[in-house]
Backbone as a printed PyTorch tensor [residue, N CA C, xyz], in Angstrom:
tensor([[[  0.8510,  -1.1640,   0.0000],
         [  0.0000,   0.0000,   0.0000],
         [  0.9070,   1.2400,   0.0000]],

        [[  0.6930,   2.1400,  -0.9240],
         [  1.5180,   3.3420,  -0.9860],
         [  1.0170,   4.3800,   0.0030]],

        [[  1.9150,   5.2690,   0.3830],
         [  1.5600,   6.3330,   1.3120],
         [  0.8000,   7.3900,   0.5300]],

        [[ -0.4970,   7.2800,   0.5610],
         [ -1.3760,   8.1520,  -0.2000],
         [ -1.3560,   9.5680,   0.3520]],

        [[ -1.6450,  10.5150,  -0.4740],
         [ -1.7350,  11.9080,  -0.0540],
         [ -2.7830,  12.0800,   1.0410]],

        [[ -3.8500,  11.2920,   0.9860],
         [ -4.9090,  11.4170,   1.9850],
         [ -4.4340,  11.0440,   3.3850]],

        [[ -3.3970,  10.2210,   3.4770],
         [ -2.8770,   9.8380,   4.7880],
         [ -2.0630,  10.9500,   5.4270]],

        [[ -1.5490,  11.8460,   4.6100],
         [ -0.6230,  12.8260,   5.1610],
         [ -0.9750,  14.2400,   4.7280]],

        [[ -2.2420,  14.5020,   4.5480],
         [ -2.6900,  15.8140,   4.1090],
         [ -2.1390,  16.9110,   5.0010]],

        [[ -1.2950,  17.7310,   4.4350],
         [ -0.7500,  18.8720,   5.1520],
         [  0.3450,  18.5550,   6.1480]],

        [[  0.7250,  17.3080,   6.3070],
         [  1.7850,  16.9460,   7.2440],
         [  3.1010,  16.8910,   6.4750]],

        [[  4.0420,  17.6720,   6.9210],
         [  5.3660,  17.7200,   6.3050],
         [  6.2000,  16.5360,   6.7690]],

        [[  6.9030,  15.9100,   5.8420],
         [  7.7890,  14.8030,   6.1990],
         [  8.8890,  15.3120,   7.1220]],

        [[  9.3000,  14.4710,   8.0430],
         [ 10.3920,  14.8180,   8.9530],
         [ 11.7010,  14.7800,   8.1680]],

        [[ 12.4470,  15.8690,   8.1360],
         [ 13.6920,  15.8960,   7.3600],
         [ 14.8050,  15.0460,   7.9540]],

        [[ 14.6230,  14.5420,   9.1620],
         [ 15.6440,  13.7400,   9.8280],
         [ 15.3850,  12.2430,   9.7240]],

        [[ 14.3760,  11.8790,   8.9200],
         [ 14.0140,  10.4710,   8.7500],
         [ 13.9810,  10.1200,   7.2750]],

        [[ 14.2660,   8.8360,   6.9430],
         [ 14.2120,   8.4040,   5.5390],
         [ 12.8170,   8.5340,   4.9530]],

        [[ 12.7500,   8.6410,   3.6530],
         [ 11.4730,   8.6820,   2.9530],
         [ 10.7400,   7.3710,   3.1640]],

        [[  9.4560,   7.4830,   3.3880],
         [  8.6090,   6.2970,   3.5360],
         [  7.7080,   6.2190,   2.3190]],

        [[  7.9240,   5.2390,   1.4800],
         [  7.1560,   5.1170,   0.2560],
         [  5.8510,   4.3790,   0.4190]],

        [[  5.6260,   3.8210,   1.5980],
         [  4.4020,   3.0530,   1.8060],
         [  3.9110,   3.2280,   3.2310]],

        [[  2.6510,   2.9010,   3.4290],
         [  2.0690,   2.9200,   4.7580],
         [  2.6500,   1.7530,   5.5410]],

        [[  3.1840,   2.0660,   6.7070],
         [  3.7810,   1.0390,   7.5570],
         [  3.1880,   1.1540,   8.9560]],

        [[  3.1990,   0.0330,   9.6540],
         [  2.8660,   0.0050,  11.0720],
         [  4.0570,  -0.6130,  11.7900]],

        [[  3.9940,  -0.6450,  13.1020],
         [  5.0820,  -1.2280,  13.8890],
         [  5.3200,  -2.6920,  13.5290]],

        [[  4.3090,  -3.3600,  13.0330],
         [  4.4710,  -4.7720,  12.6750],
         [  5.4570,  -4.9650,  11.5210]],

        [[  5.7660,  -3.9050,  10.7900],
         [  6.7690,  -3.9990,   9.7180],
         [  8.1250,  -4.3960,  10.2650]],

        [[  8.3610,  -4.1460,  11.5430],
         [  9.6500,  -4.4570,  12.1500],
         [  9.8820,  -5.9590,  12.2690]],

        [[  8.8180,  -6.7460,  12.1780],
         [  8.9570,  -8.2000,  12.2410],
         [  9.8050,  -8.7330,  11.0950]],

        [[  9.8920,  -7.9700,  10.0150],
         [ 10.6280,  -8.4190,   8.8310],
         [ 12.1070,  -8.6630,   9.1120]],

        [[ 12.6720,  -8.0250,  10.1210],
         [ 14.1020,  -8.1860,  10.4010],
         [ 14.3740,  -9.2520,  11.4540]],

        [[ 13.3260,  -9.8530,  11.9850],
         [ 13.5240, -10.9100,  12.9700],
         [ 14.2800, -10.4100,  14.1910]],

        [[ 15.3000, -11.1500,  14.5930],
         [ 16.0510, -10.7970,  15.8010],
         [ 17.2190,  -9.8500,  15.5150]],

        [[ 17.4520,  -9.5160,  14.2610],
         [ 18.5250,  -8.5830,  13.9040],
         [ 18.2710,  -7.2230,  14.5500]],

        [[ 19.2920,  -6.6370,  15.1170],
         [ 19.1790,  -5.2990,  15.6990],
         [ 20.2740,  -4.3840,  15.1720]],

        [[ 20.7600,  -4.6870,  13.9730],
         [ 21.8370,  -3.9180,  13.3690],
         [ 21.3460,  -2.8470,  12.4180]],

        [[ 22.1150,  -2.6540,  11.3500],
         [ 21.8500,  -1.5660,  10.4020],
         [ 20.4850,  -1.6520,   9.7410]],

        [[ 20.0840,  -2.8480,   9.3160],
         [ 18.7970,  -3.0100,   8.6390],
         [ 17.6590,  -2.6500,   9.6000]],

        [[ 17.7470,  -3.1330,  10.8180],
         [ 16.7630,  -2.8140,  11.8540],
         [ 16.6910,  -1.3050,  12.0680]],

        [[ 17.8510,  -0.6680,  12.2070],
         [ 17.9290,   0.7680,  12.4610],
         [ 17.2320,   1.5650,  11.3630]],

        [[ 17.5880,   1.2880,  10.1170],
         [ 17.0040,   2.0560,   9.0220],
         [ 15.5140,   1.7640,   8.8550]],

        [[ 15.1130,   0.5300,   9.0730],
         [ 13.6980,   0.1940,   8.9730],
         [ 12.8970,   0.8990,  10.0760]],

        [[ 13.4350,   0.9570,  11.2840],
         [ 12.7480,   1.6550,  12.3760],
         [ 12.5820,   3.1360,  12.0450]],

        [[ 13.6100,   3.7430,  11.4690],
         [ 13.5230,   5.1530,  11.0820],
         [ 12.5000,   5.3600,   9.9700]],

        [[ 12.4790,   4.4610,   9.0000],
         [ 11.5170,   4.5590,   7.8990],
         [ 10.0920,   4.3680,   8.4180]],

        [[  9.9230,   3.4250,   9.3160],
         [  8.6110,   3.1920,   9.9210],
         [  8.1880,   4.4310,  10.7180]],

        [[  9.1370,   5.0610,  11.4060],
         [  8.8320,   6.2880,  12.1540],
         [  8.3190,   7.3750,  11.2150]],

        [[  8.9400,   7.4980,  10.0500],
         [  8.4880,   8.5010,   9.0750],
         [  7.0730,   8.1830,   8.6030]],

        [[  6.8250,   6.9270,   8.2780],
         [  5.5040,   6.5360,   7.8000],
         [  4.4390,   6.8370,   8.8560]],

        [[  4.7210,   6.4840,  10.0870],
         [  3.7570,   6.7290,  11.1570],
         [  3.5490,   8.2200,  11.3870]],

        [[  4.6330,   8.9910,  11.2880],
         [  4.5020,  10.4460,  11.4020],
         [  3.5750,  10.9780,  10.3120]],

        [[  3.8100,  10.5550,   9.0780],
         [  3.0120,  11.0410,   7.9550],
         [  1.5520,  10.5900,   8.0330]],

        [[  1.3050,   9.5010,   8.7290],
         [ -0.0700,   9.0420,   8.9250],
         [ -0.7600,   9.7940,  10.0640]],

        [[ -0.0030,  10.6450,  10.7520],
         [ -0.5850,  11.4320,  11.8340],
         [ -0.5020,  10.7840,  13.1960]],

        [[  0.4990,   9.9110,  13.3830],
         [  0.6690,   9.2090,  14.6470],
         [  2.0120,   9.5650,  15.2880]],

        [[  2.1380,  10.7660,  15.8630],
         [  3.4280,  11.1730,  16.4200],
         [  3.9100,  10.2970,  17.5770]],

        [[  3.0240,   9.8180,  18.4410],
         [  3.4540,   8.9730,  19.5540],
         [  4.0570,   7.6710,  19.0320]],

        [[  3.4070,   7.0750,  18.0390],
         [  3.9380,   5.8370,  17.4650],
         [  5.2420,   6.0950,  16.7200]],

        [[  5.3430,   7.2590,  16.1030],
         [  6.5850,   7.6340,  15.4350],
         [  7.7320,   7.7090,  16.4480]],

        [[  7.4810,   8.3420,  17.5980],
         [  8.5140,   8.4240,  18.6420],
         [  8.9140,   7.0400,  19.1430]],

        [[  7.9530,   6.1360,  19.2410],
         [  8.2900,   4.7770,  19.6850],
         [  9.2390,   4.0900,  18.7050]],

        [[  9.0500,   4.3210,  17.4160],
         [  9.9670,   3.7360,  16.4340],
         [ 11.3410,   4.4190,  16.4820]],

        [[ 11.3590,   5.7020,  16.7550],
         [ 12.6380,   6.4020,  16.9370],
         [ 13.3590,   5.8020,  18.1410]],

        [[ 12.6200,   5.5050,  19.2100],
         [ 13.2080,   4.8380,  20.3770],
         [ 13.8140,   3.4970,  19.9740]],

        [[ 13.0940,   2.7640,  19.1530],
         [ 13.5970,   1.4590,  18.7210],
         [ 14.8980,   1.6200,  17.9420]],

        [[ 14.9500,   2.6320,  17.0950],
         [ 16.1860,   2.8830,  16.3450],
         [ 17.3390,   3.2050,  17.2970]],

        [[ 17.0600,   3.9760,  18.3330],
         [ 18.1030,   4.3010,  19.3110],
         [ 18.5690,   3.0720,  20.0860]],

        [[ 17.7910,   2.0130,  20.0550],
         [ 18.1700,   0.7710,  20.7070],
         [ 18.9230,  -0.1880,  19.8010]],

        [[ 19.1400,   0.2010,  18.5520],
         [ 19.8490,  -0.6670,  17.6070],
         [ 21.2740,  -0.9310,  18.0940]],

        [[ 21.7920,  -2.0710,  17.7270],
         [ 23.1530,  -2.4670,  18.1090],
         [ 24.1270,  -1.9950,  17.0400]],

        [[ 24.5060,  -0.7240,  17.1370],
         [ 25.4480,  -0.1280,  16.1940],
         [ 26.7100,   0.2540,  16.9380]],

        [[ 27.8420,   0.1680,  16.2600],
         [ 29.1390,   0.4360,  16.8940],
         [ 29.6820,   1.8270,  16.5860]],

        [[ 29.1200,   2.4830,  15.5620],
         [ 29.5440,   3.8380,  15.2480],
         [ 30.1560,   4.0260,  13.8770]],

        [[ 30.6040,   2.9890,  13.2450],
         [ 31.2230,   3.1280,  11.9360],
         [ 30.3420,   2.6920,  10.7800]],

        [[ 29.1010,   2.3780,  11.0660],
         [ 28.2110,   1.8570,  10.0350],
         [ 27.8320,   2.9340,   9.0210]],

        [[ 27.7210,   2.5190,   7.7790],
         [ 27.3600,   3.4160,   6.6760],
         [ 26.0080,   4.0800,   6.9030]],

        [[ 25.0750,   3.3570,   7.4960],
         [ 23.7350,   3.9150,   7.7120],
         [ 23.7830,   5.1620,   8.5990]],

        [[ 24.7560,   5.2400,   9.4890],
         [ 24.8710,   6.4040,  10.3690],
         [ 25.3650,   7.6450,   9.6300]],

        [[ 25.9910,   7.4300,   8.4770],
         [ 26.3820,   8.5740,   7.6400],
         [ 25.1180,   9.1680,   7.0160]],

        [[ 24.2500,   8.2790,   6.5160],
         [ 22.9970,   8.7410,   5.9080],
         [ 22.0150,   9.2430,   6.9530]],

        [[ 21.9190,   8.5330,   8.0560],
         [ 20.9250,   8.8220,   9.0880],
         [ 21.5740,   8.7800,  10.4650]],

        [[ 22.1450,   9.9130,  10.8930],
         [ 22.7630,   9.9510,  12.2280],
         [ 21.7460,   9.5620,  13.3040]],

        [[ 22.2510,   9.2200,  14.4740],
         [ 21.3480,   8.8620,  15.5680],
         [ 20.2060,   9.8770,  15.6370]],

        [[ 18.9740,   9.4150,  15.7970],
         [ 17.7890,  10.2440,  15.5440],
         [ 17.3600,  11.1990,  16.6550]],

        [[ 18.3190,  11.8560,  17.2700],
         [ 17.9460,  12.8840,  18.2500],
         [ 17.2200,  14.0340,  17.5510]],

        [[ 17.6670,  14.3880,  16.3660],
         [ 17.0050,  15.4490,  15.6060],
         [ 15.5850,  15.0690,  15.2360]],

        [[ 15.3870,  13.7990,  14.8760],
         [ 14.0490,  13.3330,  14.5220],
         [ 13.1180,  13.3810,  15.7350]],

        [[ 13.5950,  12.9210,  16.8860],
         [ 12.7660,  12.9500,  18.0960],
         [ 12.3890,  14.3840,  18.4400]],

        [[ 13.3560,  15.2740,  18.3940],
         [ 13.1170,  16.6790,  18.7120],
         [ 12.1180,  17.2930,  17.7310]],

        [[ 12.3020,  17.0000,  16.4560],
         [ 11.4420,  17.5540,  15.4110],
         [ 10.0000,  17.0880,  15.5950]],

        [[  9.8170,  15.7820,  15.8120],
         [  8.4650,  15.2460,  15.9900],
         [  7.7950,  15.8900,  17.2090]],

        [[  8.5330,  16.0080,  18.3180],
         [  7.9360,  16.6140,  19.5160],
         [  7.5580,  18.0700,  19.2860]],

        [[  8.3070,  18.7620,  18.4600],
         [  8.0360,  20.1850,  18.2170],
         [  6.9820,  20.4140,  17.1310]],

        [[  6.7710,  19.4350,  16.2620],
         [  5.8450,  19.6080,  15.1450],
         [  4.4670,  19.0050,  15.3830]],

        [[  4.2820,  18.3170,  16.4970],
         [  2.9870,  17.6900,  16.7550],
         [  1.8910,  18.7540,  16.7400]],

        [[  0.7790,  18.3930,  16.1310],
         [ -0.3380,  19.3260,  15.9800],
         [ -1.3660,  19.1380,  17.0780]],

        [[ -2.1090,  20.1860,  17.3000],
         [ -3.2280,  20.1220,  18.2320],
         [ -4.1420,  18.9690,  17.8180]],

        [[ -4.5120,  18.1560,  18.7800],
         [ -5.4150,  17.0480,  18.5110],
         [ -4.7170,  15.7350,  18.1820]],

        [[ -3.4190,  15.7750,  17.8740],
         [ -2.6740,  14.5360,  17.6280],
         [ -2.1990,  13.9920,  18.9650]],

        [[ -2.2490,  12.6810,  19.1160],
         [ -1.8110,  12.0870,  20.3800],
         [ -0.3030,  11.8920,  20.3870]],

        [[  0.3270,  12.4660,  21.3800],
         [  1.7580,  12.2310,  21.5930],
         [  2.0300,  11.8200,  23.0320]],

        [[  1.0130,  11.9080,  23.8720],
         [  1.2000,  11.5500,  25.2760],
         [  2.0490,  12.5980,  25.9730]],

        [[  2.8760,  12.1500,  26.8900],
         [  3.7700,  13.0210,  27.6390],
         [  5.1920,  12.5090,  27.4380]],

        [[  5.8890,  12.9920,  26.3910],
         [  7.2360,  12.4910,  26.1250],
         [  8.2050,  12.6520,  27.2910]],

        [[  8.0650,  13.7180,  28.0550],
         [  8.9740,  13.9000,  29.2020],
         [  8.8330,  12.7300,  30.1790]],

        [[  7.6090,  12.4120,  30.5370],
         [  7.3570,  11.2940,  31.4520],
         [  7.7590,   9.9590,  30.8140]],

        [[  7.4350,   9.8170,  29.5370],
         [  7.7950,   8.5890,  28.8170],
         [  9.2970,   8.3390,  28.8790]],

        [[ 10.0840,   9.3660,  28.5560],
         [ 11.5360,   9.1820,  28.5460],
         [ 12.0890,   9.0130,  29.9490]],

        [[ 11.4830,   9.6470,  30.9570],
         [ 11.8870,   9.4360,  32.3510],
         [ 11.7090,   7.9630,  32.7080]],

        [[ 10.5580,   7.4160,  32.3740],
         [ 10.2900,   6.0070,  32.6750],
         [ 11.2200,   5.0970,  31.8890]],

        [[ 11.4210,   5.4070,  30.6280],
         [ 12.3030,   4.5880,  29.7990],
         [ 13.7090,   4.5600,  30.3800]],

        [[ 14.2260,   5.7180,  30.7490],
         [ 15.5920,   5.8100,  31.2790],
         [ 15.7480,   5.0660,  32.5950]],

        [[ 14.7510,   5.1210,  33.4360],
         [ 14.8750,   4.5390,  34.7770],
         [ 14.4630,   3.0760,  34.8490]],

        [[ 13.8980,   2.5690,  33.7790],
         [ 13.4480,   1.1670,  33.7880],
         [ 14.0900,   0.3440,  32.6780]],

        [[ 15.1840,   0.8450,  32.1470],
         [ 15.8480,   0.1790,  31.0300],
         [ 16.4120,  -1.1740,  31.4660]],

        [[ 16.3440,  -2.1270,  30.5580],
         [ 16.9090,  -3.4610,  30.7820],
         [ 17.9440,  -3.7400,  29.6960]],

        [[ 18.6700,  -4.8230,  29.8530],
         [ 19.6540,  -5.2300,  28.8490],
         [ 18.9420,  -5.6030,  27.5480]],

        [[ 19.6110,  -5.5500,  26.4280],
         [ 21.0470,  -5.3470,  26.2370],
         [ 21.4230,  -3.8620,  26.1960]],

        [[ 22.6560,  -3.5700,  26.4390],
         [ 23.2390,  -2.2210,  26.4000],
         [ 22.4160,  -1.2490,  27.2520]],

        [[ 22.0580,  -1.7060,  28.4450],
         [ 21.1930,  -0.9540,  29.3410],
         [ 21.6950,   0.4640,  29.6050]],

        [[ 22.9650,   0.6180,  29.9370],
         [ 23.4910,   1.9330,  30.2900],
         [ 23.4560,   2.8690,  29.0770]],

        [[ 23.8810,   2.3810,  27.9350],
         [ 23.8530,   3.1950,  26.7170],
         [ 22.4380,   3.6450,  26.3900]],

        [[ 21.5190,   2.7220,  26.4120],
         [ 20.1410,   3.0290,  26.0580],
         [ 19.4770,   3.9390,  27.0900]],

        [[ 19.8440,   3.8030,  28.3720],
         [ 19.3020,   4.6830,  29.4050],
         [ 19.7800,   6.1210,  29.1840]],

        [[ 21.0660,   6.3030,  28.8560],
         [ 21.5570,   7.6610,  28.6000],
         [ 20.9100,   8.2500,  27.3530]],

        [[ 20.6330,   7.4270,  26.3740],
         [ 19.9340,   7.9270,  25.1850],
         [ 18.5120,   8.3730,  25.5430]],

        [[ 17.8620,   7.6340,  26.4260],
         [ 16.5210,   8.0360,  26.8710],
         [ 16.5900,   9.3540,  27.6400]],

        [[ 17.6030,   9.5150,  28.4990],
         [ 17.7510,  10.7850,  29.2080],
         [ 18.0380,  11.9190,  28.2290]],

        [[ 18.7930,  11.6310,  27.1830],
         [ 19.0760,  12.6580,  26.1710],
         [ 17.7860,  13.1100,  25.4940]],

        [[ 16.8970,  12.1780,  25.1860],
         [ 15.6030,  12.5270,  24.5840],
         [ 14.7030,  13.2200,  25.6080]],

        [[ 14.7960,  12.8030,  26.8640],
         [ 14.0580,  13.4650,  27.9460],
         [ 14.4420,  14.9450,  28.0060]],

        [[ 15.7350,  15.2120,  27.8970],
         [ 16.2200,  16.5940,  27.9340],
         [ 15.6190,  17.4010,  26.7830]],

        [[ 15.5550,  16.7770,  25.6040],
         [ 14.9420,  17.4500,  24.4590],
         [ 13.4590,  17.7130,  24.7080]],

        [[ 12.7740,  16.7320,  25.3030],
         [ 11.3510,  16.9060,  25.6100],
         [ 11.1510,  18.0510,  26.6000]],

        [[ 12.0170,  18.1360,  27.5870],
         [ 11.9310,  19.2460,  28.5600],
         [ 12.1010,  20.5790,  27.8490]],

        [[ 12.9620,  20.6120,  26.8460],
         [ 13.2330,  21.8430,  26.1130],
         [ 12.0890,  22.3180,  25.2380]],

        [[ 11.1480,  21.4380,  24.9350],
         [ 10.0040,  21.8460,  24.1230],
         [  9.1560,  22.8480,  24.9050]],

        [[  9.1400,  22.7150,  26.2100],
         [  8.4930,  23.7020,  27.0540],
         [  6.9820,  23.6070,  27.1560]],

        [[  6.4170,  22.4350,  26.8990],
         [  4.9670,  22.2870,  27.0460],
         [  4.6190,  22.0890,  28.5140]],

        [[  3.7130,  22.9080,  28.9980],
         [  3.3310,  22.8750,  30.4080],
         [  2.6970,  21.5510,  30.8080]],

        [[  2.0750,  20.8550,  29.8500],
         [  1.4230,  19.5860,  30.1840],
         [  2.3920,  18.4060,  30.1690]],

        [[  3.6300,  18.6220,  29.7650],
         [  4.6280,  17.5610,  29.7990],
         [  5.3960,  17.6760,  31.1080]],

        [[  4.8540,  17.0790,  32.1420],
         [  5.4580,  17.1700,  33.4660],
         [  6.1270,  15.8510,  33.8370]],

        [[  7.0500,  15.9520,  34.7660],
         [  7.7320,  14.7670,  35.2620],
         [  6.7690,  13.9000,  36.0640]],

        [[  7.1560,  12.6590,  36.2590],
         [  6.4130,  11.7730,  37.1530],
         [  6.9650,  12.0130,  38.5540]],

        [[  6.3630,  12.9690,  39.2400],
         [  6.8180,  13.3360,  40.5730],
         [  6.7280,  12.1970,  41.5700]],

        [[  5.7190,  11.3630,  41.4100],
         [  5.5530,  10.2220,  42.3140],
         [  6.7410,   9.2680,  42.1860]],

        [[  7.1510,   8.9800,  40.9540],
         [  8.3030,   8.0940,  40.7570],
         [  9.5750,   8.7460,  41.3140]],

        [[  9.7250,  10.0250,  41.0690],
         [ 10.9020,  10.7390,  41.5740],
         [ 10.9710,  10.6320,  43.0970]],

        [[  9.8420,  10.8590,  43.7510],
         [  9.8040,  10.8130,  45.2150],
         [  9.9710,   9.3960,  45.7540]],

        [[  9.1910,   8.4660,  45.2270],
         [  9.1930,   7.1040,  45.7790],
         [ 10.4410,   6.3020,  45.4360]],

        [[ 11.0070,   6.5350,  44.2480],
         [ 12.1670,   5.7510,  43.8160],
         [ 13.4720,   6.5330,  43.9100]],

        [[ 13.3960,   7.7790,  44.3250],
         [ 14.6120,   8.5780,  44.4450],
         [ 15.2600,   8.9040,  43.1130]],

        [[ 14.4520,   9.0280,  42.0750],
         [ 14.9750,   9.3450,  40.7450],
         [ 15.5080,  10.7750,  40.7460]],

        [[ 16.6900,  10.9280,  40.1970],
         [ 17.2800,  12.2530,  40.0590],
         [ 17.3990,  12.5630,  38.5790]],

        [[ 16.7730,  13.6590,  38.1650],
         [ 16.8260,  14.0480,  36.7600],
         [ 18.2020,  14.6570,  36.4650]],

        [[ 18.9070,  14.1200,  35.4730],
         [ 20.2500,  14.6230,  35.1900],
         [ 20.2250,  15.9500,  34.4370]],

        [[ 21.2880,  16.7050,  34.5860],
         [ 21.4450,  17.9430,  33.8350],
         [ 22.1390,  17.6970,  32.5120]],

        [[ 22.2440,  18.7370,  31.7250],
         [ 22.8650,  18.6500,  30.4040],
         [ 24.2880,  18.0800,  30.4710]],

        [[ 25.0800,  18.5760,  31.3940],
         [ 26.4590,  18.1110,  31.5150],
         [ 26.5620,  16.6430,  31.8660]],

        [[ 25.6850,  16.1910,  32.7590],
         [ 25.6950,  14.7860,  33.1480],
         [ 25.2680,  13.8900,  31.9850]],

        [[ 24.2850,  14.3320,  31.2220],
         [ 23.8620,  13.5550,  30.0520],
         [ 24.9900,  13.5090,  29.0280]],

        [[ 25.6280,  14.6390,  28.8130],
         [ 26.7580,  14.6920,  27.8780],
         [ 27.8580,  13.7160,  28.3170]],

        [[ 28.1610,  13.6970,  29.5880],
         [ 29.1810,  12.7810,  30.1020],
         [ 28.7450,  11.3240,  29.9520]],

        [[ 27.4840,  11.0420,  30.2900],
         [ 26.9700,   9.6780,  30.1660],
         [ 26.9950,   9.1760,  28.7400]],

        [[ 26.5680,  10.0270,  27.7860],
         [ 26.6210,   9.6420,  26.3730],
         [ 28.0650,   9.4810,  25.9240]],

        [[ 28.9470,  10.3260,  26.4470],
         [ 30.3600,  10.2360,  26.0810],
         [ 30.9850,   8.9150,  26.4960]],

        [[ 30.5760,   8.4030,  27.6370],
         [ 31.1170,   7.1350,  28.1390],
         [ 30.4320,   5.9200,  27.5240]],

        [[ 29.1180,   5.9980,  27.3540],
         [ 28.3560,   4.8170,  26.9320],
         [ 27.9670,   4.8260,  25.4610]],

        [[ 28.0140,   5.9890,  24.8300],
         [ 27.5580,   6.0990,  23.4430],
         [ 28.6280,   5.6980,  22.4380]],

        [[ 28.3140,   5.9150,  21.1860],
         [ 29.2430,   5.6000,  20.1080],
         [ 30.0050,   6.8650,  19.7160]],

        [[ 31.0660,   6.6840,  18.9540],
         [ 31.8560,   7.8300,  18.4990],
         [ 30.9680,   8.8460,  17.7930]],

        [[ 31.0930,  10.0870,  18.1980],
         [ 30.3510,  11.1660,  17.5680],
         [ 28.9630,  11.3970,  18.1210]],

        [[ 28.4980,  10.5270,  18.9960],
         [ 27.1220,  10.6350,  19.4950],
         [ 26.8860,  11.9190,  20.2780]],

        [[ 27.8230,  12.2840,  21.1320],
         [ 27.6610,  13.4960,  21.9260],
         [ 27.4990,  14.7020,  21.0000]],

        [[ 28.3070,  14.7550,  19.9520],
         [ 28.2150,  15.8620,  19.0000],
         [ 26.8740,  15.9200,  18.2970]],

        [[ 26.3340,  14.7650,  17.9340],
         [ 25.0190,  14.7260,  17.2870],
         [ 23.9740,  15.2820,  18.2490]],

        [[ 23.9900,  14.8030,  19.4930],
         [ 22.9980,  15.2530,  20.4760],
         [ 23.1570,  16.7420,  20.7800]],

        [[ 24.3920,  17.1850,  21.0070],
         [ 24.6080,  18.6030,  21.3190],
         [ 24.1930,  19.4990,  20.1540]],

        [[ 24.3920,  19.0270,  18.9280],
         [ 23.9530,  19.7960,  17.7620],
         [ 22.4470,  20.0200,  17.7940]],

        [[ 21.7080,  19.0050,  18.1900],
         [ 20.2530,  19.1350,  18.2870],
         [ 19.8820,  20.0520,  19.4510]],

        [[ 20.5430,  19.8760,  20.5720],
         [ 20.2830,  20.7300,  21.7390],
         [ 20.5220,  22.1930,  21.3720]],

        [[ 21.6480,  22.4630,  20.7470],
         [ 21.9800,  23.8390,  20.3610],
         [ 21.0030,  24.3830,  19.3220]],

        [[ 20.6250,  23.5410,  18.3560],
         [ 19.6910,  23.9480,  17.3040],
         [ 18.3390,  24.3310,  17.9010]],

        [[ 17.9420,  23.5980,  18.9490],
         [ 16.6220,  23.8460,  19.5220],
         [ 16.6580,  24.8490,  20.6710]],

        [[ 17.8220,  25.4300,  20.9130],
         [ 17.9160,  26.4700,  21.9300],
         [ 18.0670,  25.9830,  23.3490]],

        [[ 18.5090,  24.7150,  23.5220],
         [ 18.5930,  24.1570,  24.8640],
         [ 19.9390,  24.2320,  25.4410]]])
């Protein structure tokens, strides 16, 4: 099924995601099986674009999260074409329209960061905190932290410097620069 104009009337494609030539759902990810490498990464990004164009920003963010969980080492060709999708996450959060469901990305990323499991738990947790920081920067009053979790579990929200350090230790080569470029671009 092609991505018809009726599915994306007036919705601009995300410039940080690959072109999606067809309507996709999250089930498209089954095509890669247990692979979590380059093919998985690019497919997750393409699926995110398709879902965005269909008017599903929350589902698009979930696919961006999946891409951030890919098992990449930093030298893959796909990262030249499509750097880690911090720009895509930021763009989707900033472009969501009134009436579209996106939930509360700040709370979502707080939960993701604090409840991460293996594989690559530390790396993926810092990536979630990096996206949390971007969500905080959007400045929507309805995107509030989960105060109950913070109080009951002693969660401490990291600052920009701590996230930068965490990504520097756990991320791939160049990751900090990609994230900081998005932070700087968005005024954070």
